[in-house]
mmCIF file of C-alpha atoms in Angstrom:
data_model
loop_
_atom_site.group_PDB
_atom_site.id
_atom_site.type_symbol
_atom_site.label_atom_id
_atom_site.label_comp_id
_atom_site.label_asym_id
_atom_site.label_seq_id
_atom_site.Cartn_x
_atom_site.Cartn_y
_atom_site.Cartn_z
ATOM 1 C CA MET A 1 120.089 108.154 89.115
ATOM 2 C CA ARG A 2 116.588 107.135 90.228
ATOM 3 C CA ARG A 3 115.095 108.340 86.986
ATOM 4 C CA LEU A 4 117.740 106.475 85.054
ATOM 5 C CA PHE A 5 116.925 103.138 86.652
ATOM 6 C CA PHE A 6 113.193 103.897 86.074
ATOM 7 C CA CYS A 7 113.689 104.480 82.374
ATOM 8 C CA VAL A 8 115.822 101.435 81.938
ATOM 9 C CA LEU A 9 113.253 99.216 83.706
ATOM 10 C CA LEU A 10 110.414 100.577 81.630
ATOM 11 C CA ALA A 11 112.202 99.502 78.537
ATOM 12 C CA THR A 12 111.856 95.859 79.477
ATOM 13 C CA VAL A 13 108.947 95.309 81.786
ATOM 14 C CA SER A 14 105.359 95.583 80.544
ATOM 15 C CA CYS A 15 101.819 95.262 81.889
ATOM 16 C CA LEU A 16 98.457 93.543 82.173
ATOM 17 C CA PRO A 17 95.327 93.175 80.187
ATOM 18 C CA SER A 18 92.399 95.306 81.287
ATOM 19 C CA ALA A 19 90.169 92.462 80.266
ATOM 20 C CA VAL A 20 90.757 88.772 79.982
ATOM 21 C CA SER A 21 88.819 85.841 78.605
ATOM 22 C CA ALA A 22 85.856 84.353 80.504
ATOM 23 C CA GLN A 23 87.961 81.270 81.116
ATOM 24 C CA SER A 24 90.615 83.263 82.994
ATOM 25 C CA PRO A 25 91.323 81.897 86.463
ATOM 26 C CA TRP A 26 91.808 85.447 87.693
ATOM 27 C CA ARG A 27 89.561 88.438 88.011
ATOM 28 C CA TRP A 28 91.188 91.828 87.205
ATOM 29 C CA THR A 29 89.954 95.014 88.830
ATOM 30 C CA ASP A 30 91.273 98.549 88.107
ATOM 31 C CA ILE A 31 91.731 100.315 91.449
ATOM 32 C CA SER A 32 93.896 103.132 90.218
ATOM 33 C CA LYS A 33 91.511 105.755 91.712
ATOM 34 C CA LYS A 34 92.996 104.738 95.108
ATOM 35 C CA ILE A 35 96.383 106.301 94.053
ATOM 36 C CA GLY A 36 95.159 109.873 94.124
ATOM 37 C CA VAL A 37 97.470 111.885 91.832
ATOM 38 C CA ARG A 38 98.305 109.612 88.885
ATOM 39 C CA GLN A 39 99.841 111.969 86.246
ATOM 40 C CA ASN A 40 103.599 112.027 85.562
ATOM 41 C CA ARG A 41 104.337 109.106 87.856
ATOM 42 C CA PRO A 42 104.197 105.294 88.022
ATOM 43 C CA VAL A 43 103.235 102.904 90.774
ATOM 44 C CA TRP A 44 106.854 101.984 91.214
ATOM 45 C CA ALA A 45 106.751 99.423 94.026
ATOM 46 C CA VAL A 46 104.116 97.480 95.938
ATOM 47 C CA ALA A 47 104.168 95.226 99.018
ATOM 48 C CA GLU A 48 101.758 93.465 101.474
ATOM 49 C CA ALA A 49 101.900 93.293 105.173
ATOM 50 C CA ARG A 50 99.243 92.436 107.904
ATOM 51 C CA GLY A 51 96.489 92.624 105.270
ATOM 52 C CA TYR A 52 97.426 96.047 103.971
ATOM 53 C CA TRP A 53 98.997 97.010 100.693
ATOM 54 C CA PHE A 54 101.762 99.536 100.503
ATOM 55 C CA ILE A 55 102.673 101.527 97.353
ATOM 56 C CA THR A 56 105.231 104.163 96.327
ATOM 57 C CA ASP A 57 105.737 106.169 93.119
ATOM 58 C CA GLY A 58 109.440 106.546 93.737
ATOM 59 C CA LEU A 59 109.389 110.274 93.420
ATOM 60 C CA ALA A 60 111.041 112.778 95.837
ATOM 61 C CA PHE A 61 108.587 114.044 98.390
ATOM 62 C CA VAL A 62 109.436 117.668 97.578
ATOM 63 C CA LYS A 63 108.356 116.939 93.981
ATOM 64 C CA GLY A 64 105.013 115.504 95.086
ATOM 65 C CA GLY A 65 106.094 111.887 95.685
ATOM 66 C CA LYS A 66 103.679 109.743 97.723
ATOM 67 C CA VAL A 67 103.746 106.608 99.789
ATOM 68 C CA LYS A 68 100.452 105.024 100.769
ATOM 69 C CA ARG A 69 98.893 102.163 102.750
ATOM 70 C CA LEU A 70 95.703 100.771 101.275
ATOM 71 C CA ASN A 71 93.016 98.621 102.868
ATOM 72 C CA GLY A 72 89.742 97.854 101.033
ATOM 73 C CA SER A 73 88.161 101.086 100.092
ATOM 74 C CA SER A 74 90.298 103.286 102.362
ATOM 75 C CA GLY A 75 93.839 104.500 102.144
ATOM 76 C CA THR A 76 96.346 106.301 104.382
ATOM 77 C CA ASP A 77 99.084 108.650 103.206
ATOM 78 C CA LEU A 78 102.272 107.753 104.899
ATOM 79 C CA THR A 79 104.457 110.337 103.216
ATOM 80 C CA ARG A 80 104.594 112.791 106.192
ATOM 81 C CA SER A 81 105.323 109.993 108.722
ATOM 82 C CA LEU A 82 108.263 108.802 106.582
ATOM 83 C CA ARG A 83 109.550 112.329 106.119
ATOM 84 C CA ASP A 84 109.467 112.809 109.899
ATOM 85 C CA VAL A 85 111.829 109.912 110.395
ATOM 86 C CA GLY A 86 114.304 111.164 107.798
ATOM 87 C CA LEU A 87 113.364 109.875 104.357
ATOM 88 C CA THR A 88 112.944 112.160 101.397
ATOM 89 C CA ARG A 89 111.894 109.497 98.898
ATOM 90 C CA VAL A 90 111.011 105.803 98.893
ATOM 91 C CA ASP A 91 112.581 103.818 96.075
ATOM 92 C CA ASP A 92 111.405 100.347 97.025
ATOM 93 C CA ILE A 93 109.387 98.452 99.664
ATOM 94 C CA VAL A 94 110.075 94.940 100.957
ATOM 95 C CA SER A 95 107.999 92.890 103.429
ATOM 96 C CA ASP A 96 108.133 89.766 105.614
ATOM 97 C CA GLY A 97 104.358 89.740 105.858
ATOM 98 C CA LYS A 98 104.247 91.650 109.164
ATOM 99 C CA THR A 99 106.792 94.427 108.879
ATOM 100 C CA VAL A 100 107.716 96.529 105.767
ATOM 101 C CA LEU A 101 111.017 98.167 105.054
ATOM 102 C CA PHE A 102 110.962 101.453 103.063
ATOM 103 C CA LEU A 103 114.180 101.819 101.093
ATOM 104 C CA LYS A 104 116.081 104.748 99.520
ATOM 105 C CA ASN A 105 119.251 104.742 97.390
ATOM 106 C CA VAL A 106 119.220 100.920 97.106
ATOM 107 C CA THR A 107 120.997 100.827 93.754
ATOM 108 C CA THR A 108 124.201 102.474 95.018
ATOM 109 C CA ARG A 109 127.407 100.617 95.944
ATOM 110 C CA ASP A 110 128.718 103.083 98.471
ATOM 111 C CA ALA A 111 126.680 102.381 101.616
ATOM 112 C CA THR A 112 124.478 105.416 101.143
ATOM 113 C CA PHE A 113 121.201 103.421 101.369
ATOM 114 C CA GLU A 114 118.532 104.361 103.866
ATOM 115 C CA VAL A 115 116.177 101.976 105.514
ATOM 116 C CA VAL A 116 113.060 102.677 107.632
ATOM 117 C CA SER A 117 110.784 99.870 109.111
ATOM 118 C CA PHE A 118 107.052 100.066 109.839
ATOM 119 C CA ASN A 119 105.368 97.309 111.963
ATOM 120 C CA GLY A 120 101.895 98.782 111.647
ATOM 121 C CA LYS A 121 102.360 101.107 114.637
ATOM 122 C CA GLN A 122 105.874 102.589 114.611
ATOM 123 C CA PHE A 123 108.360 103.966 112.077
ATOM 124 C CA LEU A 124 112.013 103.366 112.909
ATOM 125 C CA ASN A 125 115.042 104.515 111.059
ATOM 126 C CA HIS A 126 117.713 101.821 110.946
ATOM 127 C CA THR A 127 120.051 103.582 108.505
ATOM 128 C CA ASP A 128 123.072 104.388 110.654
ATOM 129 C CA ARG A 129 123.151 101.000 112.447
ATOM 130 C CA LEU A 130 122.864 99.089 109.233
ATOM 131 C CA ARG A 131 125.472 101.085 107.427
ATOM 132 C CA ALA A 132 127.943 100.189 110.145
ATOM 133 C CA TRP A 133 127.905 96.579 108.829
ATOM 134 C CA PHE A 134 128.769 97.589 105.323
ATOM 135 C CA ASP A 135 132.079 98.651 103.799
ATOM 136 C CA PRO A 136 132.254 102.114 102.293
ATOM 137 C CA ASP A 137 132.247 100.564 98.758
ATOM 138 C CA GLU A 138 129.492 98.115 99.475
ATOM 139 C CA GLY A 139 125.676 98.311 98.901
ATOM 140 C CA ILE A 140 122.582 96.166 99.024
ATOM 141 C CA ALA A 141 121.854 93.533 96.267
ATOM 142 C CA SER A 142 118.633 92.148 97.884
ATOM 143 C CA ILE A 143 116.712 91.930 101.124
ATOM 144 C CA SER A 144 114.242 89.244 102.254
ATOM 145 C CA GLY A 145 112.491 88.853 105.580
ATOM 146 C CA ASN A 146 111.348 85.637 107.378
ATOM 147 C CA GLY A 147 109.805 85.490 110.858
ATOM 148 C CA GLY A 148 111.185 88.814 112.030
ATOM 149 C CA LYS A 149 114.708 88.109 110.804
ATOM 150 C CA TRP A 150 116.147 89.939 107.757
ATOM 151 C CA LEU A 151 118.680 88.611 105.335
ATOM 152 C CA PHE A 152 120.735 91.060 103.289
ATOM 153 C CA VAL A 153 122.797 90.115 100.240
ATOM 154 C CA THR A 154 125.399 92.705 99.570
ATOM 155 C CA THR A 155 126.988 93.915 96.354
ATOM 156 C CA LYS A 156 130.151 92.143 97.414
ATOM 157 C CA GLY A 157 128.204 88.880 97.508
ATOM 158 C CA LYS A 158 128.137 88.573 101.262
ATOM 159 C CA VAL A 159 125.132 87.233 103.161
ATOM 160 C CA ARG A 160 124.156 88.911 106.484
ATOM 161 C CA VAL A 161 121.261 87.797 108.685
ATOM 162 C CA PHE A 162 120.019 90.341 111.176
ATOM 163 C CA PRO A 163 117.874 88.707 113.937
ATOM 164 C CA ASN A 164 116.505 92.040 115.071
ATOM 165 C CA LEU A 165 116.893 95.342 113.268
ATOM 166 C CA ASP A 166 116.092 97.219 116.462
ATOM 167 C CA ASN A 167 119.229 95.791 118.174
ATOM 168 C CA LEU A 168 122.401 95.629 115.972
ATOM 169 C CA ARG A 169 124.948 95.861 118.808
ATOM 170 C CA SER A 170 125.873 92.246 118.517
ATOM 171 C CA ARG A 171 127.234 90.811 115.272
ATOM 172 C CA PRO A 172 124.656 89.356 112.820
ATOM 173 C CA GLU A 173 123.995 85.607 112.782
ATOM 174 C CA ALA A 174 125.492 85.206 109.298
ATOM 175 C CA THR A 175 128.967 86.279 110.308
ATOM 176 C CA SER A 176 129.217 83.317 112.748
ATOM 177 C CA GLY A 177 126.752 80.973 111.082
ATOM 178 C CA VAL A 178 126.249 81.350 107.322
ATOM 179 C CA GLU A 179 129.412 83.061 106.017
ATOM 180 C CA PRO A 180 131.973 80.451 107.165
ATOM 181 C CA ALA A 181 129.733 77.720 105.768
ATOM 182 C CA VAL A 182 128.725 79.492 102.619
ATOM 183 C CA PRO A 183 131.751 80.993 100.836
ATOM 184 C CA VAL A 184 129.815 83.945 99.500
ATOM 185 C CA SER A 185 132.480 86.356 100.859
ATOM 186 C CA ASP A 186 134.855 84.722 98.391
ATOM 187 C CA LEU A 187 132.731 85.310 95.426
ATOM 188 C CA SER A 188 135.073 86.047 92.567
ATOM 189 C CA GLU A 189 135.336 89.626 91.142
ATOM 190 C CA ASP A 190 134.024 88.287 87.845
ATOM 191 C CA TYR A 191 130.720 87.349 89.466
ATOM 192 C CA ARG A 192 130.620 90.343 91.833
ATOM 193 C CA SER A 193 130.480 92.676 88.864
ATOM 194 C CA ASP A 194 127.279 90.930 87.836
ATOM 195 C CA ILE A 195 125.508 91.763 91.057
ATOM 196 C CA GLY A 196 122.942 94.577 90.979
ATOM 197 C CA TYR A 197 119.830 95.527 92.929
ATOM 198 C CA SER A 198 116.589 94.455 91.112
ATOM 199 C CA PHE A 199 113.363 96.212 91.814
ATOM 200 C CA ARG A 200 111.635 93.060 90.481
ATOM 201 C CA HIS A 201 113.168 91.127 93.468
ATOM 202 C CA THR A 202 112.636 87.796 91.680
ATOM 203 C CA SER A 203 114.931 88.291 88.642
ATOM 204 C CA PRO A 204 118.095 90.152 87.780
ATOM 205 C CA ALA A 205 118.245 93.962 87.297
ATOM 206 C CA ASP A 206 117.711 95.132 83.767
ATOM 207 C CA ASN A 207 121.451 95.496 82.956
ATOM 208 C CA ARG A 208 122.237 91.991 84.380
ATOM 209 C CA ALA A 209 121.674 88.563 82.862
ATOM 210 C CA TYR A 210 121.555 86.375 85.904
ATOM 211 C CA LEU A 211 121.640 86.335 89.736
ATOM 212 C CA PRO A 212 125.135 85.599 91.108
ATOM 213 C CA VAL A 213 123.837 85.516 94.672
ATOM 214 C CA ALA A 214 120.209 85.247 95.831
ATOM 215 C CA ALA A 215 118.284 84.277 98.972
ATOM 216 C CA VAL A 216 114.570 83.605 99.504
ATOM 217 C CA PRO A 217 112.610 82.465 102.608
ATOM 218 C CA PHE A 218 112.292 78.690 102.928
ATOM 219 C CA GLY A 219 110.735 77.125 105.988
ATOM 220 C CA ARG A 220 112.280 78.719 109.113
ATOM 221 C CA GLY A 221 115.289 79.952 107.145
ATOM 222 C CA TRP A 222 116.372 80.696 103.622
ATOM 223 C CA LEU A 223 117.360 78.984 100.407
ATOM 224 C CA ILE A 224 120.724 80.727 99.292
ATOM 225 C CA ALA A 225 121.969 80.464 95.847
ATOM 226 C CA GLN A 226 125.523 81.374 94.835
ATOM 227 C CA ARG A 227 127.386 81.068 91.567
ATOM 228 C CA SER A 228 130.759 79.436 91.401
ATOM 229 C CA VAL A 229 131.145 77.724 88.001
ATOM 230 C CA ASN A 230 127.567 76.490 88.404
ATOM 231 C CA THR A 231 125.058 77.570 91.023
ATOM 232 C CA THR A 232 125.341 76.188 94.504
ATOM 233 C CA PHE A 233 122.160 75.888 96.530
ATOM 234 C CA LEU A 234 122.145 75.770 100.327
ATOM 235 C CA VAL A 235 119.368 75.827 102.881
ATOM 236 C CA TYR A 236 120.211 77.920 105.921
ATOM 237 C CA ASN A 237 118.213 77.375 109.092
ATOM 238 C CA PRO A 238 119.243 79.512 112.091
ATOM 239 C CA LEU A 239 118.472 76.601 114.369
ATOM 240 C CA THR A 240 120.042 73.738 112.413
ATOM 241 C CA GLY A 241 122.727 75.349 110.255
ATOM 242 C CA VAL A 242 123.425 74.742 106.557
ATOM 243 C CA GLU A 243 122.461 71.907 104.242
ATOM 244 C CA ASP A 244 123.767 71.664 100.727
ATOM 245 C CA VAL A 245 120.843 70.838 98.289
ATOM 246 C CA THR A 246 122.638 71.472 95.045
ATOM 247 C CA GLU A 247 122.613 67.766 94.009
ATOM 248 C CA GLN A 248 118.870 67.584 94.724
ATOM 249 C CA ILE A 249 118.087 70.585 92.579
ATOM 250 C CA GLY A 250 120.448 69.633 89.806
ATOM 251 C CA LYS A 251 122.988 71.484 87.624
ATOM 252 C CA ILE A 252 122.056 75.101 86.931
ATOM 253 C CA GLU A 253 124.832 77.234 85.525
ATOM 254 C CA ARG A 254 123.177 80.658 85.735
ATOM 255 C CA LEU A 255 120.216 81.384 87.948
ATOM 256 C CA GLN A 256 117.662 83.590 86.149
ATOM 257 C CA ALA A 257 114.755 83.824 88.643
ATOM 258 C CA ILE A 258 113.851 82.635 92.125
ATOM 259 C CA ALA A 259 110.713 83.219 94.107
ATOM 260 C CA SER A 260 109.287 81.808 97.362
ATOM 261 C CA ASN A 261 105.871 81.510 99.093
ATOM 262 C CA GLY A 262 107.695 80.544 102.352
ATOM 263 C CA ARG A 263 107.132 76.843 101.934
ATOM 264 C CA SER A 264 108.113 76.222 98.301
ATOM 265 C CA VAL A 265 110.685 77.934 96.056
ATOM 266 C CA LEU A 266 110.291 78.288 92.221
ATOM 267 C CA ILE A 267 113.730 78.255 90.532
ATOM 268 C CA ALA A 268 114.471 79.105 86.898
ATOM 269 C CA GLY A 269 117.895 78.919 85.182
ATOM 270 C CA THR A 270 119.890 78.073 82.117
ATOM 271 C CA ASN A 271 122.759 75.943 81.028
ATOM 272 C CA ARG A 272 122.478 77.233 77.427
ATOM 273 C CA ALA A 273 124.814 79.718 75.679
ATOM 274 C CA ASP A 274 121.836 81.626 74.322
ATOM 275 C CA GLY A 275 120.421 82.272 77.778
ATOM 276 C CA MET A 276 117.039 80.549 77.031
ATOM 277 C CA THR A 277 115.630 79.069 80.288
ATOM 278 C CA ASP A 278 115.994 75.247 80.216
ATOM 279 C CA ARG A 279 115.981 74.439 83.891
ATOM 280 C CA LEU A 280 112.858 74.926 86.039
ATOM 281 C CA ARG A 281 112.460 73.487 89.522
ATOM 282 C CA LEU A 282 110.085 73.597 92.479
ATOM 283 C CA LEU A 283 111.682 72.940 95.781
ATOM 284 C CA THR A 284 109.279 71.829 98.514
ATOM 285 C CA PRO A 285 109.748 70.602 102.062
ATOM 286 C CA THR A 286 109.325 66.991 100.761
ATOM 287 C CA GLY A 287 111.644 67.181 97.763
ATOM 288 C CA MET A 288 112.235 68.624 94.304
ATOM 289 C CA GLU A 289 110.022 68.667 91.219
ATOM 290 C CA ASP A 290 111.437 69.158 87.738
ATOM 291 C CA LEU A 291 109.051 71.409 85.842
ATOM 292 C CA SER A 292 111.209 72.019 82.779
ATOM 293 C CA LYS A 293 109.072 70.040 80.317
ATOM 294 C CA SER A 294 105.724 71.322 81.612
ATOM 295 C CA ALA A 295 106.902 74.942 81.177
ATOM 296 C CA ALA A 296 108.287 74.459 77.692
ATOM 297 C CA ALA A 297 105.098 75.833 76.094
ATOM 298 C CA LEU A 298 105.111 79.174 77.986
ATOM 299 C CA PRO A 299 105.128 82.264 75.779
ATOM 300 C CA PHE A 300 108.473 83.569 76.957
ATOM 301 C CA SER A 301 111.895 81.928 76.396
ATOM 302 C CA SER A 302 113.726 83.302 79.397
ATOM 303 C CA TRP A 303 112.754 83.975 82.976
ATOM 304 C CA ASN A 304 115.466 86.600 83.540
ATOM 305 C CA ARG A 305 112.960 89.519 83.452
ATOM 306 C CA ALA A 306 110.157 87.787 85.287
ATOM 307 C CA LEU A 307 107.981 89.276 87.997
ATOM 308 C CA ILE A 308 106.742 86.449 90.225
ATOM 309 C CA GLY A 309 104.169 86.394 93.007
ATOM 310 C CA TRP A 310 102.150 83.971 95.051
ATOM 311 C CA ASN A 311 98.568 84.664 96.324
ATOM 312 C CA GLY A 312 97.932 81.643 98.555
ATOM 313 C CA SER A 313 96.597 79.621 95.718
ATOM 314 C CA SER A 314 98.667 80.151 92.628
ATOM 315 C CA TRP A 315 101.760 81.723 91.237
ATOM 316 C CA MET A 316 101.728 84.666 88.738
ATOM 317 C CA ILE A 317 104.635 84.955 86.307
ATOM 318 C CA LEU A 318 104.835 88.168 84.257
ATOM 319 C CA SER A 319 107.629 88.494 81.800
ATOM 320 C CA GLY A 320 107.327 91.593 79.654
ATOM 321 C CA LYS A 321 103.711 91.525 78.565
ATOM 322 C CA HIS A 322 103.590 87.721 78.699
ATOM 323 C CA LEU A 323 101.520 86.282 81.491
ATOM 324 C CA ALA A 324 101.361 82.724 82.986
ATOM 325 C CA ARG A 325 99.840 81.034 85.998
ATOM 326 C CA PHE A 326 101.164 78.095 87.875
ATOM 327 C CA ASP A 327 98.953 76.220 90.347
ATOM 328 C CA GLY A 328 101.615 73.945 91.766
ATOM 329 C CA ARG A 329 100.959 71.253 89.178
ATOM 330 C CA LYS A 330 100.694 72.807 85.714
ATOM 331 C CA PHE A 331 101.384 76.055 83.925
ATOM 332 C CA GLN A 332 98.754 78.008 82.031
ATOM 333 C CA SER A 333 99.540 80.643 79.439
ATOM 334 C CA LEU A 334 97.171 83.622 79.577
ATOM 335 C CA PRO A 335 96.495 86.616 77.294
ATOM 336 C CA LYS A 336 99.126 89.315 77.154
ATOM 337 C CA THR A 337 98.810 92.215 79.510
ATOM 338 C CA LYS A 338 97.831 95.664 78.237
ATOM 339 C CA ASP A 339 99.488 97.981 80.811
ATOM 340 C CA TYR A 340 103.087 98.280 81.885
ATOM 341 C CA PHE A 341 103.500 96.633 85.277
ATOM 342 C CA LEU A 342 106.625 97.320 87.190
ATOM 343 C CA SER A 343 105.868 95.668 90.488
ATOM 344 C CA LEU A 344 103.895 92.672 91.810
ATOM 345 C CA ALA A 345 102.904 91.493 95.329
ATOM 346 C CA GLY A 346 100.690 88.799 96.616
ATOM 347 C CA SER A 347 98.577 88.156 99.702
ATOM 348 C CA SER A 348 97.617 84.763 101.149
ATOM 349 C CA ASN A 349 93.921 85.573 100.630
ATOM 350 C CA GLY A 350 94.020 84.824 96.954
ATOM 351 C CA THR A 351 94.866 88.378 95.760
ATOM 352 C CA PHE A 352 97.696 89.963 93.801
ATOM 353 C CA LEU A 353 98.426 93.670 93.403
ATOM 354 C CA LEU A 354 100.200 95.004 90.369
ATOM 355 C CA GLY A 355 101.522 98.536 89.885
ATOM 356 C CA GLY A 356 102.870 100.311 86.879
ATOM 357 C CA LEU A 357 101.720 102.617 84.036
ATOM 358 C CA VAL A 358 98.777 102.926 81.805
ATOM 359 C CA SER A 359 99.472 101.643 78.300
ATOM 360 C CA SER A 360 97.476 100.121 75.395
ATOM 361 C CA ALA A 361 97.299 96.633 73.931
ATOM 362 C CA SER A 362 98.627 97.951 70.503
ATOM 363 C CA ARG A 363 101.734 99.557 72.027
ATOM 364 C CA ASP A 364 104.683 97.622 73.345
ATOM 365 C CA GLU A 365 106.899 100.723 73.838
ATOM 366 C CA VAL A 366 106.973 102.880 76.930
ATOM 367 C CA PRO A 367 104.116 105.398 77.046
ATOM 368 C CA VAL A 368 105.172 108.995 76.362
ATOM 369 C CA ARG A 369 102.773 110.268 78.983
ATOM 370 C CA LEU A 370 103.151 108.585 82.377
ATOM 371 C CA THR A 371 99.973 107.779 84.153
ATOM 372 C CA ALA A 372 99.998 105.497 87.240
ATOM 373 C CA LYS A 373 98.157 102.156 87.070
ATOM 374 C CA LEU A 374 97.031 99.937 89.973
ATOM 375 C CA VAL A 375 95.244 96.608 89.500
ATOM 376 C CA SER A 376 93.914 94.067 91.973
ATOM 377 C CA VAL A 377 93.844 90.439 90.768
ATOM 378 C CA LYS A 378 91.820 87.720 92.555
ATOM 379 C CA GLU A 379 91.261 84.066 92.102
ATOM 380 C CA ALA A 380 88.075 83.538 90.031
ATOM 381 C CA ARG A 381 87.281 80.183 91.731
#
C-alpha cells in the first residue's frame, strides 16, 4: 500500500530547478550528500522542529529505510531509536515547531495508524492511547500542532484536539468544545468519501479533488474548514471558543489548498465547474485580503496539488513543476523546477527544505531510476 501511494503521488508532483536566474529571490543549494544512501529511494517527507530538519525515505527499516535529523553540516540517524519504540517504518512527519510526530499507516481507514513523538530528548509511542479515540473503521485525515496541542481530523470528518498526547485519560477538548459547535461529526457521507490523507498536507491527496475538512494553526487555535454545500470557516480558540468567519472569507464551494504560518492563513478554492482556482484569500489577525486578481497570472490554474511552505519571510508554492513566491503583498512566478519534489518544510530563519527525487529539466515523467534529492532554499536578500 505504501508503494502504491508513492507511485500515485509521483505521477503528479514534480521538482525544483538546480539553477535559477540571477534575479531569483531564493538561493538553491543541493545538500543531497547529507542523505547517505540515495539509490532506490526518495526523500519522502521533511519537517522542521527546534532548528533541526527531519527526513524519511518512507521505506521499511528491514529494507534499509532511514529516518534522520539534520543540523548544519551534521546529521543523526534516528532509525534505531524509532525501531526501539516500536516503529518499523516512517511514512510521514508532522511538527508543531517543537515536537515532531513520526507516523506510520496514515493512509488507512481502520485505526491501524502508529504515532511516535520526539521532543528533542525523548521518543514516546502514543499509538494505543490515540487509537482508543478512533472507531475501528476510522483513520487520520490530517494532523496539525499548535503550542503543544494537536488537532486530528479523522476520515469520518471529526475534529479532535488533544491538549497533551502524554495524558489521554480525559476526553479531548474537541468533544466538549469544538464538535458541538462545529458539526463536523455530521459531515454527509457524500463528503466523507472525499476525505483522504495527503502527504502534501496543504492540498488534497492525489485521488481527491478538494478538502472536505481541514484545519491549520491560527493564533492560539486553529482555522477549521468544513464543506456543507459551500465551505464553512470557523476559528477555534481553546480559551474563547468558536467564531464563524465564513462571511469574512467569502463564498468558496470547494477548498483546494490551505496553509498557515501561525499568524496568517493562505486559502485557495474554486466555485467553478472546471475546478480552476478562482478564490484566493489571506486571512490575518486584522482581517481578510482578496488575492484572486493578483494571483491570476500564476503559471498553474489549480492549487489542488500545491505544496505550500513559509520560511519566516515568504511563501513558496510548488504545483507540479510550477513554482511561485508570495511575499505577503504580491506573487512572483519563477522558473520551473528540475527535480521531483514530494515534500516541503520551512523554518523561520528564511530557509526551506525540499525533498524528492533527481530528475531533469527535459523530463516531466517520473524517473525510471529512483535517486533521493534534498535541497535547501534560502532568501537571497
